[in-house]
Coordinates of C-alpha atoms and ligand atoms in Angstrom, one line a residue:
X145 CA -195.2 -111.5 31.4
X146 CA -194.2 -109.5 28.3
X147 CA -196.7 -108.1 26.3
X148 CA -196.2 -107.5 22.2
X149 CA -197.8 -105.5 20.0
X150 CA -198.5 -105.6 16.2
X151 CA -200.8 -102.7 15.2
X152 CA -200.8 -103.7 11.3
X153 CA -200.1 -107.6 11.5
X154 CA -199.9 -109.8 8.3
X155 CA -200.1 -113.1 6.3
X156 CA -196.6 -113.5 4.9
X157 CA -197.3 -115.6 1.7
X158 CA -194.1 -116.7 0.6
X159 CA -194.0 -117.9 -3.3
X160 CA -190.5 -119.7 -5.0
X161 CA -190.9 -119.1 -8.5
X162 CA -187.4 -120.2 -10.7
X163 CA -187.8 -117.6 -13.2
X164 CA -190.5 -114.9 -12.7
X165 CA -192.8 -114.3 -16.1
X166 CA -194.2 -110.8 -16.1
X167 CA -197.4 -110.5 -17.9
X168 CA -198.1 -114.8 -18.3
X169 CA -198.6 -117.3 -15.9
X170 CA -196.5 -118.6 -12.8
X171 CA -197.6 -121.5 -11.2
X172 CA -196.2 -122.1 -7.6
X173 CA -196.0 -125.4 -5.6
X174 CA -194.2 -124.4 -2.5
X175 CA -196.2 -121.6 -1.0
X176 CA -195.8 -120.9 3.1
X177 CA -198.3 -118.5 4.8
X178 CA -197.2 -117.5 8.4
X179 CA -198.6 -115.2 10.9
X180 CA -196.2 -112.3 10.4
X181 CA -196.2 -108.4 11.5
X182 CA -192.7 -107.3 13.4
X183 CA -194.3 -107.9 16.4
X184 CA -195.2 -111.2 15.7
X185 CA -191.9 -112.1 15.0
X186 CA -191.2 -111.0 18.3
X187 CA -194.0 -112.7 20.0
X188 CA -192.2 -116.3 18.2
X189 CA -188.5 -115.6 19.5
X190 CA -189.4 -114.8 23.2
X191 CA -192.3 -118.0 23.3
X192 CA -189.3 -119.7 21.9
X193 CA -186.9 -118.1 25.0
X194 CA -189.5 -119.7 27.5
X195 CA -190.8 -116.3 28.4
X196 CA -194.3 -116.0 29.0
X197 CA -196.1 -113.8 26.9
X198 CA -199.0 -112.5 25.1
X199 CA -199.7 -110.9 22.1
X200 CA -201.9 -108.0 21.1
X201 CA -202.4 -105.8 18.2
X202 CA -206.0 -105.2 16.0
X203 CA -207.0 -107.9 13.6
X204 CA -210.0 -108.4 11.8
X205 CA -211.6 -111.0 9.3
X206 CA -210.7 -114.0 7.9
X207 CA -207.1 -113.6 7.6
X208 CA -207.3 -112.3 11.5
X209 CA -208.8 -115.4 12.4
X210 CA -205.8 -117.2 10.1
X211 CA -203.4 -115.6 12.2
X212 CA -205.3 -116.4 15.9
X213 CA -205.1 -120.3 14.8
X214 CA -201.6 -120.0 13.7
X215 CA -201.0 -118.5 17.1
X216 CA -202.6 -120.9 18.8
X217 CA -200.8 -124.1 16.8
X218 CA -197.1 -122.5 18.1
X219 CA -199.0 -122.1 21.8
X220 CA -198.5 -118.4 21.5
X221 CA -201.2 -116.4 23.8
X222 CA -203.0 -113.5 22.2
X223 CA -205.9 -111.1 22.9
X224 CA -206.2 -109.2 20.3
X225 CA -208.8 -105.9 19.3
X226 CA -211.2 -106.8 16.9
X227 CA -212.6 -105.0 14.0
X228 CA -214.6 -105.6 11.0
X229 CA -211.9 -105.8 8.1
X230 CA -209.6 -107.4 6.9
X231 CA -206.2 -108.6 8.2
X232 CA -203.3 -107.7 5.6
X233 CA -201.2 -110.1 3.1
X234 CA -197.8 -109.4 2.5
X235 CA -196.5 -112.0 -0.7
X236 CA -192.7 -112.2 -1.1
X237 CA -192.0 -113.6 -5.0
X238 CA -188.4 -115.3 -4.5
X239 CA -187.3 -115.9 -8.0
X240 CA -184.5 -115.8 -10.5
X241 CA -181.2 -117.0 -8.1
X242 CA -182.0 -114.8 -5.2
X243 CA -184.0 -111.8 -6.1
X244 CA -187.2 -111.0 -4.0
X245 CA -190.1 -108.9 -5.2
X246 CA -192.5 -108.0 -2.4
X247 CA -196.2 -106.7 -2.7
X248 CA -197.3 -105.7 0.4
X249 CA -200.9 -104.6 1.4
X250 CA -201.2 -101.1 3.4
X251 CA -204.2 -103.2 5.7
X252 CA -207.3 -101.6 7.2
X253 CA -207.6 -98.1 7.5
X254 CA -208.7 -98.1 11.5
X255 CA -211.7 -96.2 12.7
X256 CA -211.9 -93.6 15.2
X257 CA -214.3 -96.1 17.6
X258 CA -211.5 -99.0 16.9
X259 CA -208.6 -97.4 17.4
X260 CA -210.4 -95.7 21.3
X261 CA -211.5 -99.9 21.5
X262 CA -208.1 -100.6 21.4
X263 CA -207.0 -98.2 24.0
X264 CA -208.8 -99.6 26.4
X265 CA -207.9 -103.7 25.8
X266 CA -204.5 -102.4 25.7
X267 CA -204.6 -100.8 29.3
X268 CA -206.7 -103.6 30.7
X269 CA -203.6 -105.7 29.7
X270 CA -200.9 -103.7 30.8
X271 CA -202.6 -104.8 34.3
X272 CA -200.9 -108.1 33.5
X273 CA -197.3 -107.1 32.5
X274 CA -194.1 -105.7 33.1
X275 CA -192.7 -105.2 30.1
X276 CA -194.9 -103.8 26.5
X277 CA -192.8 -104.0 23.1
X278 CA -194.5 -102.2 20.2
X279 CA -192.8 -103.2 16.6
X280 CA -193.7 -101.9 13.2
X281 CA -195.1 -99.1 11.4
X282 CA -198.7 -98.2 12.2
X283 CA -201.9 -99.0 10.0
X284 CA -203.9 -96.1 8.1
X285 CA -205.9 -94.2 10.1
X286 CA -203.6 -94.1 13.4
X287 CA -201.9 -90.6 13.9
X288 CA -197.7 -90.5 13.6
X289 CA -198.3 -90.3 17.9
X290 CA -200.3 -93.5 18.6
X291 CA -197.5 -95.1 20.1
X292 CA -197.0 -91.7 22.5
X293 CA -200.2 -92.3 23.5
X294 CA -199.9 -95.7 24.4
X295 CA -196.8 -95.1 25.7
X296 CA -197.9 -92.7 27.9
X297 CA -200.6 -95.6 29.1
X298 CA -197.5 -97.6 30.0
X299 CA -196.4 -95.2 32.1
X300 CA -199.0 -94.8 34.5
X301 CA -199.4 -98.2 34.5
X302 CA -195.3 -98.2 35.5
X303 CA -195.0 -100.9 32.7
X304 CA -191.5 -100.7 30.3
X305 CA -191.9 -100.0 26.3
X306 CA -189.2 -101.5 24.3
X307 CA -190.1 -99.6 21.1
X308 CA -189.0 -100.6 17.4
X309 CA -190.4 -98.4 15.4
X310 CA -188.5 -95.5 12.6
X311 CA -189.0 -92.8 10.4
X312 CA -191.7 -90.1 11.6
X313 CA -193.4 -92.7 14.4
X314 CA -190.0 -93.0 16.1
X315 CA -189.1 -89.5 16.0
X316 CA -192.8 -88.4 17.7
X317 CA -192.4 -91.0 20.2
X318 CA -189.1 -89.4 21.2
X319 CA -190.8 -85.9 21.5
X320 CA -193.0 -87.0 23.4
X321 CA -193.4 -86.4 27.7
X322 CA -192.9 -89.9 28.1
X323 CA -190.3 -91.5 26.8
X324 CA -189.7 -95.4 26.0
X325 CA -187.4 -97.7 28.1
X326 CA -185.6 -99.0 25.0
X327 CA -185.0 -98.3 21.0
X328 CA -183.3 -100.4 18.7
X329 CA -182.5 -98.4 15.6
X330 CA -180.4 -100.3 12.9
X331 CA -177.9 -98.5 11.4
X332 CA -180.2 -96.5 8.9
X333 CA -182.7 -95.8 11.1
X334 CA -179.9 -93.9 13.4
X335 CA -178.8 -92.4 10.6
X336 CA -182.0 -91.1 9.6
X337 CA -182.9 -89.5 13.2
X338 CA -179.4 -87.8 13.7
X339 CA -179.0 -86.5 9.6
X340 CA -175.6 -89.0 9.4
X341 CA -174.6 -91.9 7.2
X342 CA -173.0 -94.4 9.0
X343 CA -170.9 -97.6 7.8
X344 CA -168.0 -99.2 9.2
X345 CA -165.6 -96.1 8.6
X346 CA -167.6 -94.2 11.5
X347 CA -169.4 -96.1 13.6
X348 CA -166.7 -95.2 16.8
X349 CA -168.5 -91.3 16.0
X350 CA -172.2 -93.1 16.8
X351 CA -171.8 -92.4 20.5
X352 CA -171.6 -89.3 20.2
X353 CA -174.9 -88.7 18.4
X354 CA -176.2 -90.8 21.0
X355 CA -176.0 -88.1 23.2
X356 CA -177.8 -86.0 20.7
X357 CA -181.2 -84.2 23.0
X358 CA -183.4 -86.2 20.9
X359 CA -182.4 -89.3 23.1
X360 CA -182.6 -87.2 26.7
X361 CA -184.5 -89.5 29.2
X362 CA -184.5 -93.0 26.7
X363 CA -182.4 -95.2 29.1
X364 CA -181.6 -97.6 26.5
X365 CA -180.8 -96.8 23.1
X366 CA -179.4 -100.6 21.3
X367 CA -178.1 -99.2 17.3
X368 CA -178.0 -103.0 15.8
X369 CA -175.6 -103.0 13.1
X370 CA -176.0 -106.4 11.2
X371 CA -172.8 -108.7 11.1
X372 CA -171.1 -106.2 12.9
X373 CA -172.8 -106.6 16.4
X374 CA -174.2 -103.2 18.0
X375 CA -173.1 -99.9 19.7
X376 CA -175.4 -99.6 22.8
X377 CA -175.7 -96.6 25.4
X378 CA -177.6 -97.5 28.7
X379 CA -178.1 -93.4 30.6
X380 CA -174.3 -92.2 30.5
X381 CA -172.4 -95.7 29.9
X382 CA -171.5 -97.2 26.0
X383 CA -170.6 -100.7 25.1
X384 CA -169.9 -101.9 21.5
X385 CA -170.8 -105.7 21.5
X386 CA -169.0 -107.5 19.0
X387 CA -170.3 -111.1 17.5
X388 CA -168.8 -113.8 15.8
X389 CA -168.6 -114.7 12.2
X390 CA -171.5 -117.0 11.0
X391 CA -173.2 -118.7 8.1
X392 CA -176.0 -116.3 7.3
X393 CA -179.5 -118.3 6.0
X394 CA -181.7 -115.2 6.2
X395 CA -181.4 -112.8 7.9
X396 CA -185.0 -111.1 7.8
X397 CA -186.6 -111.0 10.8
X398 CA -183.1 -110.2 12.9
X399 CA -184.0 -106.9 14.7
X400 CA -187.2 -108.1 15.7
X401 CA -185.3 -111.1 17.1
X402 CA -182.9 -109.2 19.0
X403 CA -185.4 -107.1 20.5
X404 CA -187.2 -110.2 22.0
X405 CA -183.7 -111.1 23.3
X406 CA -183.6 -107.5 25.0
X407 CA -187.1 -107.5 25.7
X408 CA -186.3 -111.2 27.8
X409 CA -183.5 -110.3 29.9
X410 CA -184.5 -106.7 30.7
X411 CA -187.9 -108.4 32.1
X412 CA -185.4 -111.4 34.0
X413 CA -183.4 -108.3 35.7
X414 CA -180.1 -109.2 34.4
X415 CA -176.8 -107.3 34.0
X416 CA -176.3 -104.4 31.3
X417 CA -173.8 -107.7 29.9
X418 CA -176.5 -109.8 29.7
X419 CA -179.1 -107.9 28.1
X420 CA -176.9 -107.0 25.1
X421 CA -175.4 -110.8 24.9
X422 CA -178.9 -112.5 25.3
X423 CA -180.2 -109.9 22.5
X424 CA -177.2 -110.5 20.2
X425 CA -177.5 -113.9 20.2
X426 CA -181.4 -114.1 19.4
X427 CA -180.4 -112.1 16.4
X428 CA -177.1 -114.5 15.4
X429 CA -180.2 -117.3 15.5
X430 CA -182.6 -115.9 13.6
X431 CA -179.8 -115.3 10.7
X432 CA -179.1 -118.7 10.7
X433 CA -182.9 -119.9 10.2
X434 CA -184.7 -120.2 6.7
X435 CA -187.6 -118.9 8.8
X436 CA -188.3 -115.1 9.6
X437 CA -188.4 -115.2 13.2
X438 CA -187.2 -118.4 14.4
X439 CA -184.2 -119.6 16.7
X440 CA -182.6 -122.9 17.6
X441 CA -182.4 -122.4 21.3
X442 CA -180.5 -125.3 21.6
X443 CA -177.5 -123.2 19.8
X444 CA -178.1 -120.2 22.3
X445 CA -175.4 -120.6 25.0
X446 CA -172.4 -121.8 22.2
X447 CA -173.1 -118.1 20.3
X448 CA -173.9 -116.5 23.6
X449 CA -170.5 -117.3 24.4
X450 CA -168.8 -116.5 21.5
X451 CA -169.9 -112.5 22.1
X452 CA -168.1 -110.0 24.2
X453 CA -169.3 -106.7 25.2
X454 CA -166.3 -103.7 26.2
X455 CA -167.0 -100.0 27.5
X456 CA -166.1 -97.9 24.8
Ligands
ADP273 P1 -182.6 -105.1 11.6 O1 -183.1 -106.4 11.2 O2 -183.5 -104.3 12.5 O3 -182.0 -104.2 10.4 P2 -179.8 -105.9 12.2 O4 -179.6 -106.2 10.7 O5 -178.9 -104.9 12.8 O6 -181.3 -105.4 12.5 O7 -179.7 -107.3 13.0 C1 -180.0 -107.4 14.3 C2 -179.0 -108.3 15.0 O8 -179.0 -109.6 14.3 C3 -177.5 -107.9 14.8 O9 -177.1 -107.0 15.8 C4 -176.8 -109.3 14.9 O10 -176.8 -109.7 16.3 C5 -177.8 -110.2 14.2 N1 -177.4 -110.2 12.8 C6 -178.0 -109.6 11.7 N2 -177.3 -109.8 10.6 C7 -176.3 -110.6 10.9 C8 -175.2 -111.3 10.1 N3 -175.1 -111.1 8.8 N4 -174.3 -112.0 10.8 C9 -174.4 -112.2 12.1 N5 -175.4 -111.7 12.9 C10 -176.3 -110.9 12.3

């Protein structure tokens, strides 16, 4: 079983407005809420895959409770920390022929008793898994190395982290003793660890800042870049996975899909080939869904197909 986690999960409230009227009134029919967080849009994609899993994180409140019944509804199992605040709400305003103007909530600021709480529910569960992914930035309150420490758990618990995180959370993690399994940087996030700006012009120089120190003893590093596919080193070997060309819906939500692709085949033993293809094509699905964190599994094997994977 595969067990996700969302530190600072959400309500994504999602308003259409034609034409957005600062300072008046803007009436909305449409509205969806979701249960959202990156690692819930993870949790979606591999219950989707037929993976087993289970989903953890700390939630609190009303809007917690929102999110355990949404979960529930899409058969998704969670266990989750509580504590005595409130859950998050993260409201996208899509208005005026494509823009989208975000407000998004910082959440609880977690307390020193919650976050040691949550320490402990988390290694109880590791008991159960094989595989941990931990997505998103962390909530107030939790140091830049929470994720060290709970990947450090992992480790004696000989349990895999797939870990999606950037900026100053990703670069601790990477300092740290332990190390996790697998990263998936997008192409800024790369950028931003190794002091480089990539686009197409250079992405054939990328494996060589893979081998930058910073990444000594990560087995898998997966750099997603977008429509073009990914550059991927797994310990000394490269591979630059190319996709095909497709109708893009929205393509929010991609990266987390892709890592529940990786996270799914790493934890079904397959090939190096498989991984990347079976991560790909979550990703290729996602794009192609109005909603963040959806696929079409019945579309998985004609893109799978369509995606080779060469040495470089
Ligand atoms: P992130 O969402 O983390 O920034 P990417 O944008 O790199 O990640 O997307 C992850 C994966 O999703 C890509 O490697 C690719 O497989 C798929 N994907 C994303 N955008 C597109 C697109 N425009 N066309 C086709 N596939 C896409």
């Amino acid at each position: 079983m595969i067990l996700t986690v969302t530190m600072n999960p959400s309500i994504d409230m999602s308003y259409p407005i034609d034409h957005l009227k600062i300072d008046d009134v803007n009436r909305v029919k449409d509205v969806s809420k979701t249960a959202g967080g990156k690692g819930l849009n993870v949790s979606r994609v591999i219950n989707f895959m037929g993976t087993d899993i289970l989903a953890t994180g700390i939630i609190g409140g009303f809007f917690g409770k929102f999110i355990e019944k949404n979960l529930d509804q899409e058969q998704i199992q969670h266990s989750f920390t509580h504590i005595d605040q409130e859950t998050r709400n993260s409201i996208a305003l899509l208005h005026d022929n494509g823009n989208q103007t975000e407000i998004l909530e910082s959440g609880p600021t977690i307390a020193e008793e919650d976050n040691i709480r949550f320490l402990k529910d988390y290694k109880k569960l590791l008991e159960k898994t094989d595989l941990v992914t931990m997505s998103g930035s962390l909530p107030r309150g939790l140091g830049s190395d929470y994720y060290s420490k709970m990947i450090d758990i992992a480790k004696e618990n000989n349990v895999k982290v797939i870990l999606d995180s950037s900026g100053e959370t990703l670069r601790t993690s990477l300092l740290n003793n332990n190390k996790p399994f697998l990263i998936k940087p997008n192409q800024n996030e790369i950028g931003q660890l190794v002091g480089e700006k990539f686009e197409r012009s250079n992405y054939d120089s990328i494996p060589y800042y893979l081998n930058s120190s910073i990444f000594d003893g990560v087995e898998w590093i997966v750099v997603s870049l977008g429509a073009d596919g990914a550059i991927a080193k797994h310990n000394k070997k490269f591979y630059r996975v190319k996709i095909p060309v497709i109708k893009v819906v929205n393509p929010v939500g991609s990266g987390d899909s892709t890592l529940a692709g990786l996270s799914v085949a790493i934890s079904h033993e397959k090939s190096d080939e498989e991984i990347l293809k079976t991560g790909m094509t979550t990703g290729i699905l996602n794009t192609m869904e109005k909603r963040t964190g959806f696929i079409n599994k019945d579309l998985f094997s004609k893109y799978y197909d369509e995606i080779t994977v060469e040495s470089m």
